[in-house]
Short mmCIF file of C-alpha atoms in Angstrom, two decimals:
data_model
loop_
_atom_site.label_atom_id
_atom_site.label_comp_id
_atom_site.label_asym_id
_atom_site.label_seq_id
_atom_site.Cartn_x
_atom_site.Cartn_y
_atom_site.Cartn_z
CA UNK A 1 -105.13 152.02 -9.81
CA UNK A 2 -102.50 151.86 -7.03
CA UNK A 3 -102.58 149.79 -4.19
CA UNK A 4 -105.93 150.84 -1.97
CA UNK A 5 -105.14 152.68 0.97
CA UNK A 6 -106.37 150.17 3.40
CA UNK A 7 -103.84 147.93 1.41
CA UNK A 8 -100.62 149.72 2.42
CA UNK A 9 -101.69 149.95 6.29
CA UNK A 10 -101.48 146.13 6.45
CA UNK A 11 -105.69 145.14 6.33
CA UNK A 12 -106.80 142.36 4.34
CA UNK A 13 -110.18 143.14 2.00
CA UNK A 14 -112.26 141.32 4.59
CA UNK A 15 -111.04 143.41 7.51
CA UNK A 16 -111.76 146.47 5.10
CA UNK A 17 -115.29 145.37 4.30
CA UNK A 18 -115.91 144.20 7.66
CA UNK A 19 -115.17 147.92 9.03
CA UNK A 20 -116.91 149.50 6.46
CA UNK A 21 -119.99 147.43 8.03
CA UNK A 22 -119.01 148.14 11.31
CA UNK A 23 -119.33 152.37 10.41
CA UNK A 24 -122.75 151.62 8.80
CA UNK A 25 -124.30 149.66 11.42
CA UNK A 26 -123.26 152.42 13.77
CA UNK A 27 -124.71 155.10 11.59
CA UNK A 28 -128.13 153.31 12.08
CA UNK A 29 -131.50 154.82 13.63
CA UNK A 30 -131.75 153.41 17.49
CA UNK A 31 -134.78 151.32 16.79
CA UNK A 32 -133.03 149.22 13.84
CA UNK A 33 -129.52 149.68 15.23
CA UNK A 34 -130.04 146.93 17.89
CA UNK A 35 -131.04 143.92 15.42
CA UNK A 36 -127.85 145.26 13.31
CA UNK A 37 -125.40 144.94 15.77
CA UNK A 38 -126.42 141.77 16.56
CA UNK A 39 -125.20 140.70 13.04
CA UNK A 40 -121.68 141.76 13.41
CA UNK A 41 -120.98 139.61 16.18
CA UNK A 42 -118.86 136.48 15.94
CA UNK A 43 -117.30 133.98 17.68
CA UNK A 44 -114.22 132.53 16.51
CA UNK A 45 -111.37 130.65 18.10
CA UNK A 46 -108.56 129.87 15.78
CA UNK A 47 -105.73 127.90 17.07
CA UNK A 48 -102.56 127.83 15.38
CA UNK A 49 -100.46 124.44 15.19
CA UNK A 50 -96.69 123.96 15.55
CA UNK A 51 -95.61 120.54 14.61
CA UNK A 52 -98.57 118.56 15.33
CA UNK A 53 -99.56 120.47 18.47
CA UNK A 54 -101.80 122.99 18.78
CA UNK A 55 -100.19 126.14 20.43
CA UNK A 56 -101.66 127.98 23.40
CA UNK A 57 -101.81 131.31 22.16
CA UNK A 58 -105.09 131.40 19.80
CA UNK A 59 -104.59 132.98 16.35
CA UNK A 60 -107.78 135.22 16.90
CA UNK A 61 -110.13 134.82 20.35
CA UNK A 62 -112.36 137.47 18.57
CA UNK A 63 -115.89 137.86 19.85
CA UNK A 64 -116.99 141.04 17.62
CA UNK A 65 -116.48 141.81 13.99
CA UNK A 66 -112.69 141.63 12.52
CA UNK B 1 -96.67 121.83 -13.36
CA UNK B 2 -96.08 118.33 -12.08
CA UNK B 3 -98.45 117.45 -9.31
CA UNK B 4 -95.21 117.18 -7.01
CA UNK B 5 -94.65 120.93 -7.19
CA UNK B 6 -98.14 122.05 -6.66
CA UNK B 7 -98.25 123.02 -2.95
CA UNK B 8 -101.95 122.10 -1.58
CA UNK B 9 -104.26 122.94 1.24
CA UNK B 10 -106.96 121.21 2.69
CA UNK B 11 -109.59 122.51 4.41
CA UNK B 12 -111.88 120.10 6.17
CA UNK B 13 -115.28 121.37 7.46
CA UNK B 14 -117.05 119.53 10.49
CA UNK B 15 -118.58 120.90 13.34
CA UNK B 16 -117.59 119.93 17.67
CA UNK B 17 -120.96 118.07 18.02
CA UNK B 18 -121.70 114.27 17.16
CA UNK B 19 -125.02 111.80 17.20
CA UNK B 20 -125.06 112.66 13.64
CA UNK B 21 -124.18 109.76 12.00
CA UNK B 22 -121.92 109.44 8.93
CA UNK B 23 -121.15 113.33 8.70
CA UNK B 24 -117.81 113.70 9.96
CA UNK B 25 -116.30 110.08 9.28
CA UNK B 26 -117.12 111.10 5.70
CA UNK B 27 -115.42 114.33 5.12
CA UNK B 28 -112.24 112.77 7.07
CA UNK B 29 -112.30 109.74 4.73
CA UNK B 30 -112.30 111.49 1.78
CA UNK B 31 -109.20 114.14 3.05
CA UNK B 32 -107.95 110.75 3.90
CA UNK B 33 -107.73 109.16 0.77
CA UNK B 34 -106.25 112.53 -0.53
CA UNK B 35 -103.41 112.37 1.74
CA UNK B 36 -102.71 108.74 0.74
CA UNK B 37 -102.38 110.36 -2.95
CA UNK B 38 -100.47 113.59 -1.99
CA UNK B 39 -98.80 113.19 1.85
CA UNK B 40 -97.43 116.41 1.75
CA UNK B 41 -100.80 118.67 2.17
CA UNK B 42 -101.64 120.70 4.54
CA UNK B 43 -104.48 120.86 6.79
CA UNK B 44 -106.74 122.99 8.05
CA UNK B 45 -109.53 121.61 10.64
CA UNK B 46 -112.80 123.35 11.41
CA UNK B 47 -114.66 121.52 13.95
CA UNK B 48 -113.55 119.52 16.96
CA UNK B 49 -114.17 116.24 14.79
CA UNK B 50 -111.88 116.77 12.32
CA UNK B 51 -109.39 117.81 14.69
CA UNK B 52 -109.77 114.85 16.86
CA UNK B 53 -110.05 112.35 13.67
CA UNK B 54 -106.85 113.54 12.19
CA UNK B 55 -104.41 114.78 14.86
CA UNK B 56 -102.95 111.19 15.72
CA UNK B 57 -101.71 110.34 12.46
CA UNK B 58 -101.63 113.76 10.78
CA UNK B 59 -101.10 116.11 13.07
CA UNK B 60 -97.90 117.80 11.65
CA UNK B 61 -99.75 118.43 8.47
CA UNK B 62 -101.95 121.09 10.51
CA UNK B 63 -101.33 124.57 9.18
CA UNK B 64 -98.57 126.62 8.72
CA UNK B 65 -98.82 129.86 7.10
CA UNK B 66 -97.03 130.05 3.34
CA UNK B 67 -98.67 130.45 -0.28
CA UNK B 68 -100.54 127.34 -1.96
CA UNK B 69 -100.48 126.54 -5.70
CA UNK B 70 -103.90 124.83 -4.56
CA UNK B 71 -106.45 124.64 -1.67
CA UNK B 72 -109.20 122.52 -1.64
CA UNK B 73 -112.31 122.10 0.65
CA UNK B 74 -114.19 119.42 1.66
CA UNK B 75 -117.47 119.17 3.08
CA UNK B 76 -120.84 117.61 2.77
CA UNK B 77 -123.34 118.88 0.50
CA UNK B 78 -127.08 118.76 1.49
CA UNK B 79 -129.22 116.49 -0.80
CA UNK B 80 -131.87 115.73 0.68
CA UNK B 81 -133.35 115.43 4.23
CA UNK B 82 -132.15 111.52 3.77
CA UNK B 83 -129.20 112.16 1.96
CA UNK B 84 -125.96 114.49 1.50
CA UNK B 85 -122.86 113.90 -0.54
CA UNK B 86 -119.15 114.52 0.56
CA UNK B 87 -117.65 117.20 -2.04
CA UNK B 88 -114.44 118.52 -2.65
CA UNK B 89 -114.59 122.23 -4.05
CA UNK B 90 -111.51 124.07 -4.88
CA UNK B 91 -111.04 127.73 -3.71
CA UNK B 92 -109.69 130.22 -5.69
CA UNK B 93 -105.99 131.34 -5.73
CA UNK B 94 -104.24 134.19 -7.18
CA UNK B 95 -102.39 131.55 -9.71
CA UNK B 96 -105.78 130.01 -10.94
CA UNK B 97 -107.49 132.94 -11.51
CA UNK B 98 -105.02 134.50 -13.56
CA UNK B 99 -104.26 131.15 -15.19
CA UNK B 100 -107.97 131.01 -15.90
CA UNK B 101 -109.48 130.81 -19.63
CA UNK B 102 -111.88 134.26 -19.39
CA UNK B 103 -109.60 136.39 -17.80
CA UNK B 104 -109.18 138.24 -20.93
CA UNK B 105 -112.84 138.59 -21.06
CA UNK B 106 -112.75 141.17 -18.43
CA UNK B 107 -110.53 144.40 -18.39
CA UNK B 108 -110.20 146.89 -16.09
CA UNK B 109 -108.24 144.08 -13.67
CA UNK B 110 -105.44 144.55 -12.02
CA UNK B 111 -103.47 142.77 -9.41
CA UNK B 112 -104.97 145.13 -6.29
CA UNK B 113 -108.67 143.96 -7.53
CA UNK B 114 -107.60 140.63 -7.97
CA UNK B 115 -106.47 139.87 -4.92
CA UNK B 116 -109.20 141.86 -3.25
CA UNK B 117 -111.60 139.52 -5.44
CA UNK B 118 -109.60 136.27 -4.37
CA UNK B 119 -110.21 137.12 -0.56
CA UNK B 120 -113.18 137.80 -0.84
CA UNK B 121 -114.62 134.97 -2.90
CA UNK B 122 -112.21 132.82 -0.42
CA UNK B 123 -114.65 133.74 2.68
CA UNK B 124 -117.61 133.62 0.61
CA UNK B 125 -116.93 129.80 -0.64
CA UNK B 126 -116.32 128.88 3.51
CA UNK B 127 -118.91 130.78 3.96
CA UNK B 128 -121.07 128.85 1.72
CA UNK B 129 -119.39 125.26 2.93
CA UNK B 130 -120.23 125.99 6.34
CA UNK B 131 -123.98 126.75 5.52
CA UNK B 132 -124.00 123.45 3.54
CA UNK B 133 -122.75 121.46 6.07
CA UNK B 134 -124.17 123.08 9.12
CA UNK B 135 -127.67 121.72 7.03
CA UNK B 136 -126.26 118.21 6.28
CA UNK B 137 -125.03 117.82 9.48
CA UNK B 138 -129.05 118.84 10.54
CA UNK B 139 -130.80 116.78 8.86
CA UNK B 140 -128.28 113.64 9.47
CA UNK B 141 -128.65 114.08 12.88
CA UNK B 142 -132.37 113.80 12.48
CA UNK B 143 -132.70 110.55 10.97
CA UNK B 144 -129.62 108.83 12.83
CA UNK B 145 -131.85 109.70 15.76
CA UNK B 146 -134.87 108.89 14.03
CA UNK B 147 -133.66 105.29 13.53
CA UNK B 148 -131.96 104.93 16.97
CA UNK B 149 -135.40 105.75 18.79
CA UNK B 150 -136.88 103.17 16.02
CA UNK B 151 -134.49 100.41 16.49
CA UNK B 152 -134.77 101.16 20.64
CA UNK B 153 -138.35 100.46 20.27
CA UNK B 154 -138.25 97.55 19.18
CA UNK B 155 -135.66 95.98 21.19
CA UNK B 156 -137.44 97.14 23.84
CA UNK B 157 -140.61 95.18 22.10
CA UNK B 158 -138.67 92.20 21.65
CA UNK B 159 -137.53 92.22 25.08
CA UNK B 160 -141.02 92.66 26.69
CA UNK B 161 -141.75 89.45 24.75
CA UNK B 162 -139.25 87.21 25.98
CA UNK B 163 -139.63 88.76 29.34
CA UNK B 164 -143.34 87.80 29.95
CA UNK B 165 -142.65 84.22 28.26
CA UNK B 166 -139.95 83.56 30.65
CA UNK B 167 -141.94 84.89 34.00
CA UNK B 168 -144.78 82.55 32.35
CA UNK B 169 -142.48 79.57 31.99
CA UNK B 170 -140.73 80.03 35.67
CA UNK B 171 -144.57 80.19 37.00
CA UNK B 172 -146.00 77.38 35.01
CA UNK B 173 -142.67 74.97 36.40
CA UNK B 174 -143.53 75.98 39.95
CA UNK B 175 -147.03 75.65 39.61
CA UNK B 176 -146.37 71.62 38.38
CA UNK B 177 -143.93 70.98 40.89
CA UNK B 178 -146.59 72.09 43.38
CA UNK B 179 -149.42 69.84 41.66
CA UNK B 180 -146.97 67.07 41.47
CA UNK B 181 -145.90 67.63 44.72
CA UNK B 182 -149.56 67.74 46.17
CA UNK B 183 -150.50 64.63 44.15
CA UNK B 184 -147.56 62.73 45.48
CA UNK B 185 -148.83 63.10 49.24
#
């Protein structure tokens, strides 16, 4: 098999999978749709270090999936 | 491969809040002792804990981005509501898995799956620390508190006591030197 398509644009097999959730969730009926978008929400804040102090710029502020 | 060459990444899992007792001291003893063995690891530091426990002394060992030979996390494992353990699991890379004894077993694998397989299995085994220690840290937290209120209790016991025997001593004096006084007249 050659490399996946989501591969060659660059995404990582989380991002992929994470997506693929994403288009499910929004494929959902109303009523359940809610309590499943509550699920792909996260809060992350990833700083990145250069030489012993961390740098301003956050790797990934994300609030949402990805 | 001599353990010089192996390239090696920590991961240390703690959480921002404290009154928990022995949780995060532990983790950051243990990645402690490992960088006394190995000073050239890297880190990376979930948690405000960690971050605060090792950036003095360590700081330049936080992250940068290259390939590891191995990566290792630590974090505590949830015994029991008294008790958790400190463990060190190692993730996955591409270089173990192929290096690994059953890889024959399977077929069908190439390098695409297997490194779709490796990051995958790398946020599943975070995922699966930070449950673990999000529930160690829990129940820590309860009985460091649990023994605090006990051991505020009874100080506060023990200080009632020698309160109301000292007001009863500093009465009883004055009283005699009143008596004494009176009988003196």
């Amino acid at each position: 098999m050659s490399s996946y398509a989501w591969r060659q644009v660059g995404l990582t097999y989380i991002q992929y999978s994470n997506a693929c959730a994403r288009a499910v969730r929004n494929s959902l009926k109303p009523e359940l749709k809610v309590d499943a978008m509550k699920r792909g929400n996260s809060i992350i804040k990833a700083t990145r270090w250069e030489e012993g102090k961390p740098v301003q710029g956050s790797l990934k502020a994300a609030k949402g999936s990805g | 491969m001599k353990d010089d060459d192996e390239t090696e990444m920590i991961i240390a899992l703690t959480s921002d809040r404290g009154l928990c007792g022995s949780i995060h001291s532990s983790v950051v003893k243990a990645i402690k002792a490992r960088l006394v063995e190995k000073d050239d690891a890297k880190l990376v530091l979930v948690g405000d804990k960690a971050k605060a426990m090792l950036q003095k002394i360590h700081g330049k060992k936080v992250l940068g981005l290259q390939d590891y030979t191995r990566v290792t996390m630590y974090y505590n494992s949830f015994k029991s509501v008294v008790a958790f353990r400190t463990l060190k699991v190692p993730l996955p890379t591409k270089n173990n898995m192929t290096g690994a004894e059953n890889y024959n077993l399977y077929d069908s694998i190439d390098d695409e799956v297997l490194q779709a397989y490796n990051e995958f299995t790398l946020a599943t085994m975070v995922y699966y620390g930070l449950k673990e220690a999000q529930c160690s840290e829990q129940s820590s937290r309860m009985t460091a508190m649990d023994s605090a209120s006990k051991n505020a209790g009874e100080m506060i016991d023990k200080l009632t006591l020698t309160f109301n025997r000292t007001r009863q001593a500093v009465i009883t004096r004055e009283l005699i030197e009143i008596i004494s006084g009176a009988a003196a007249l």
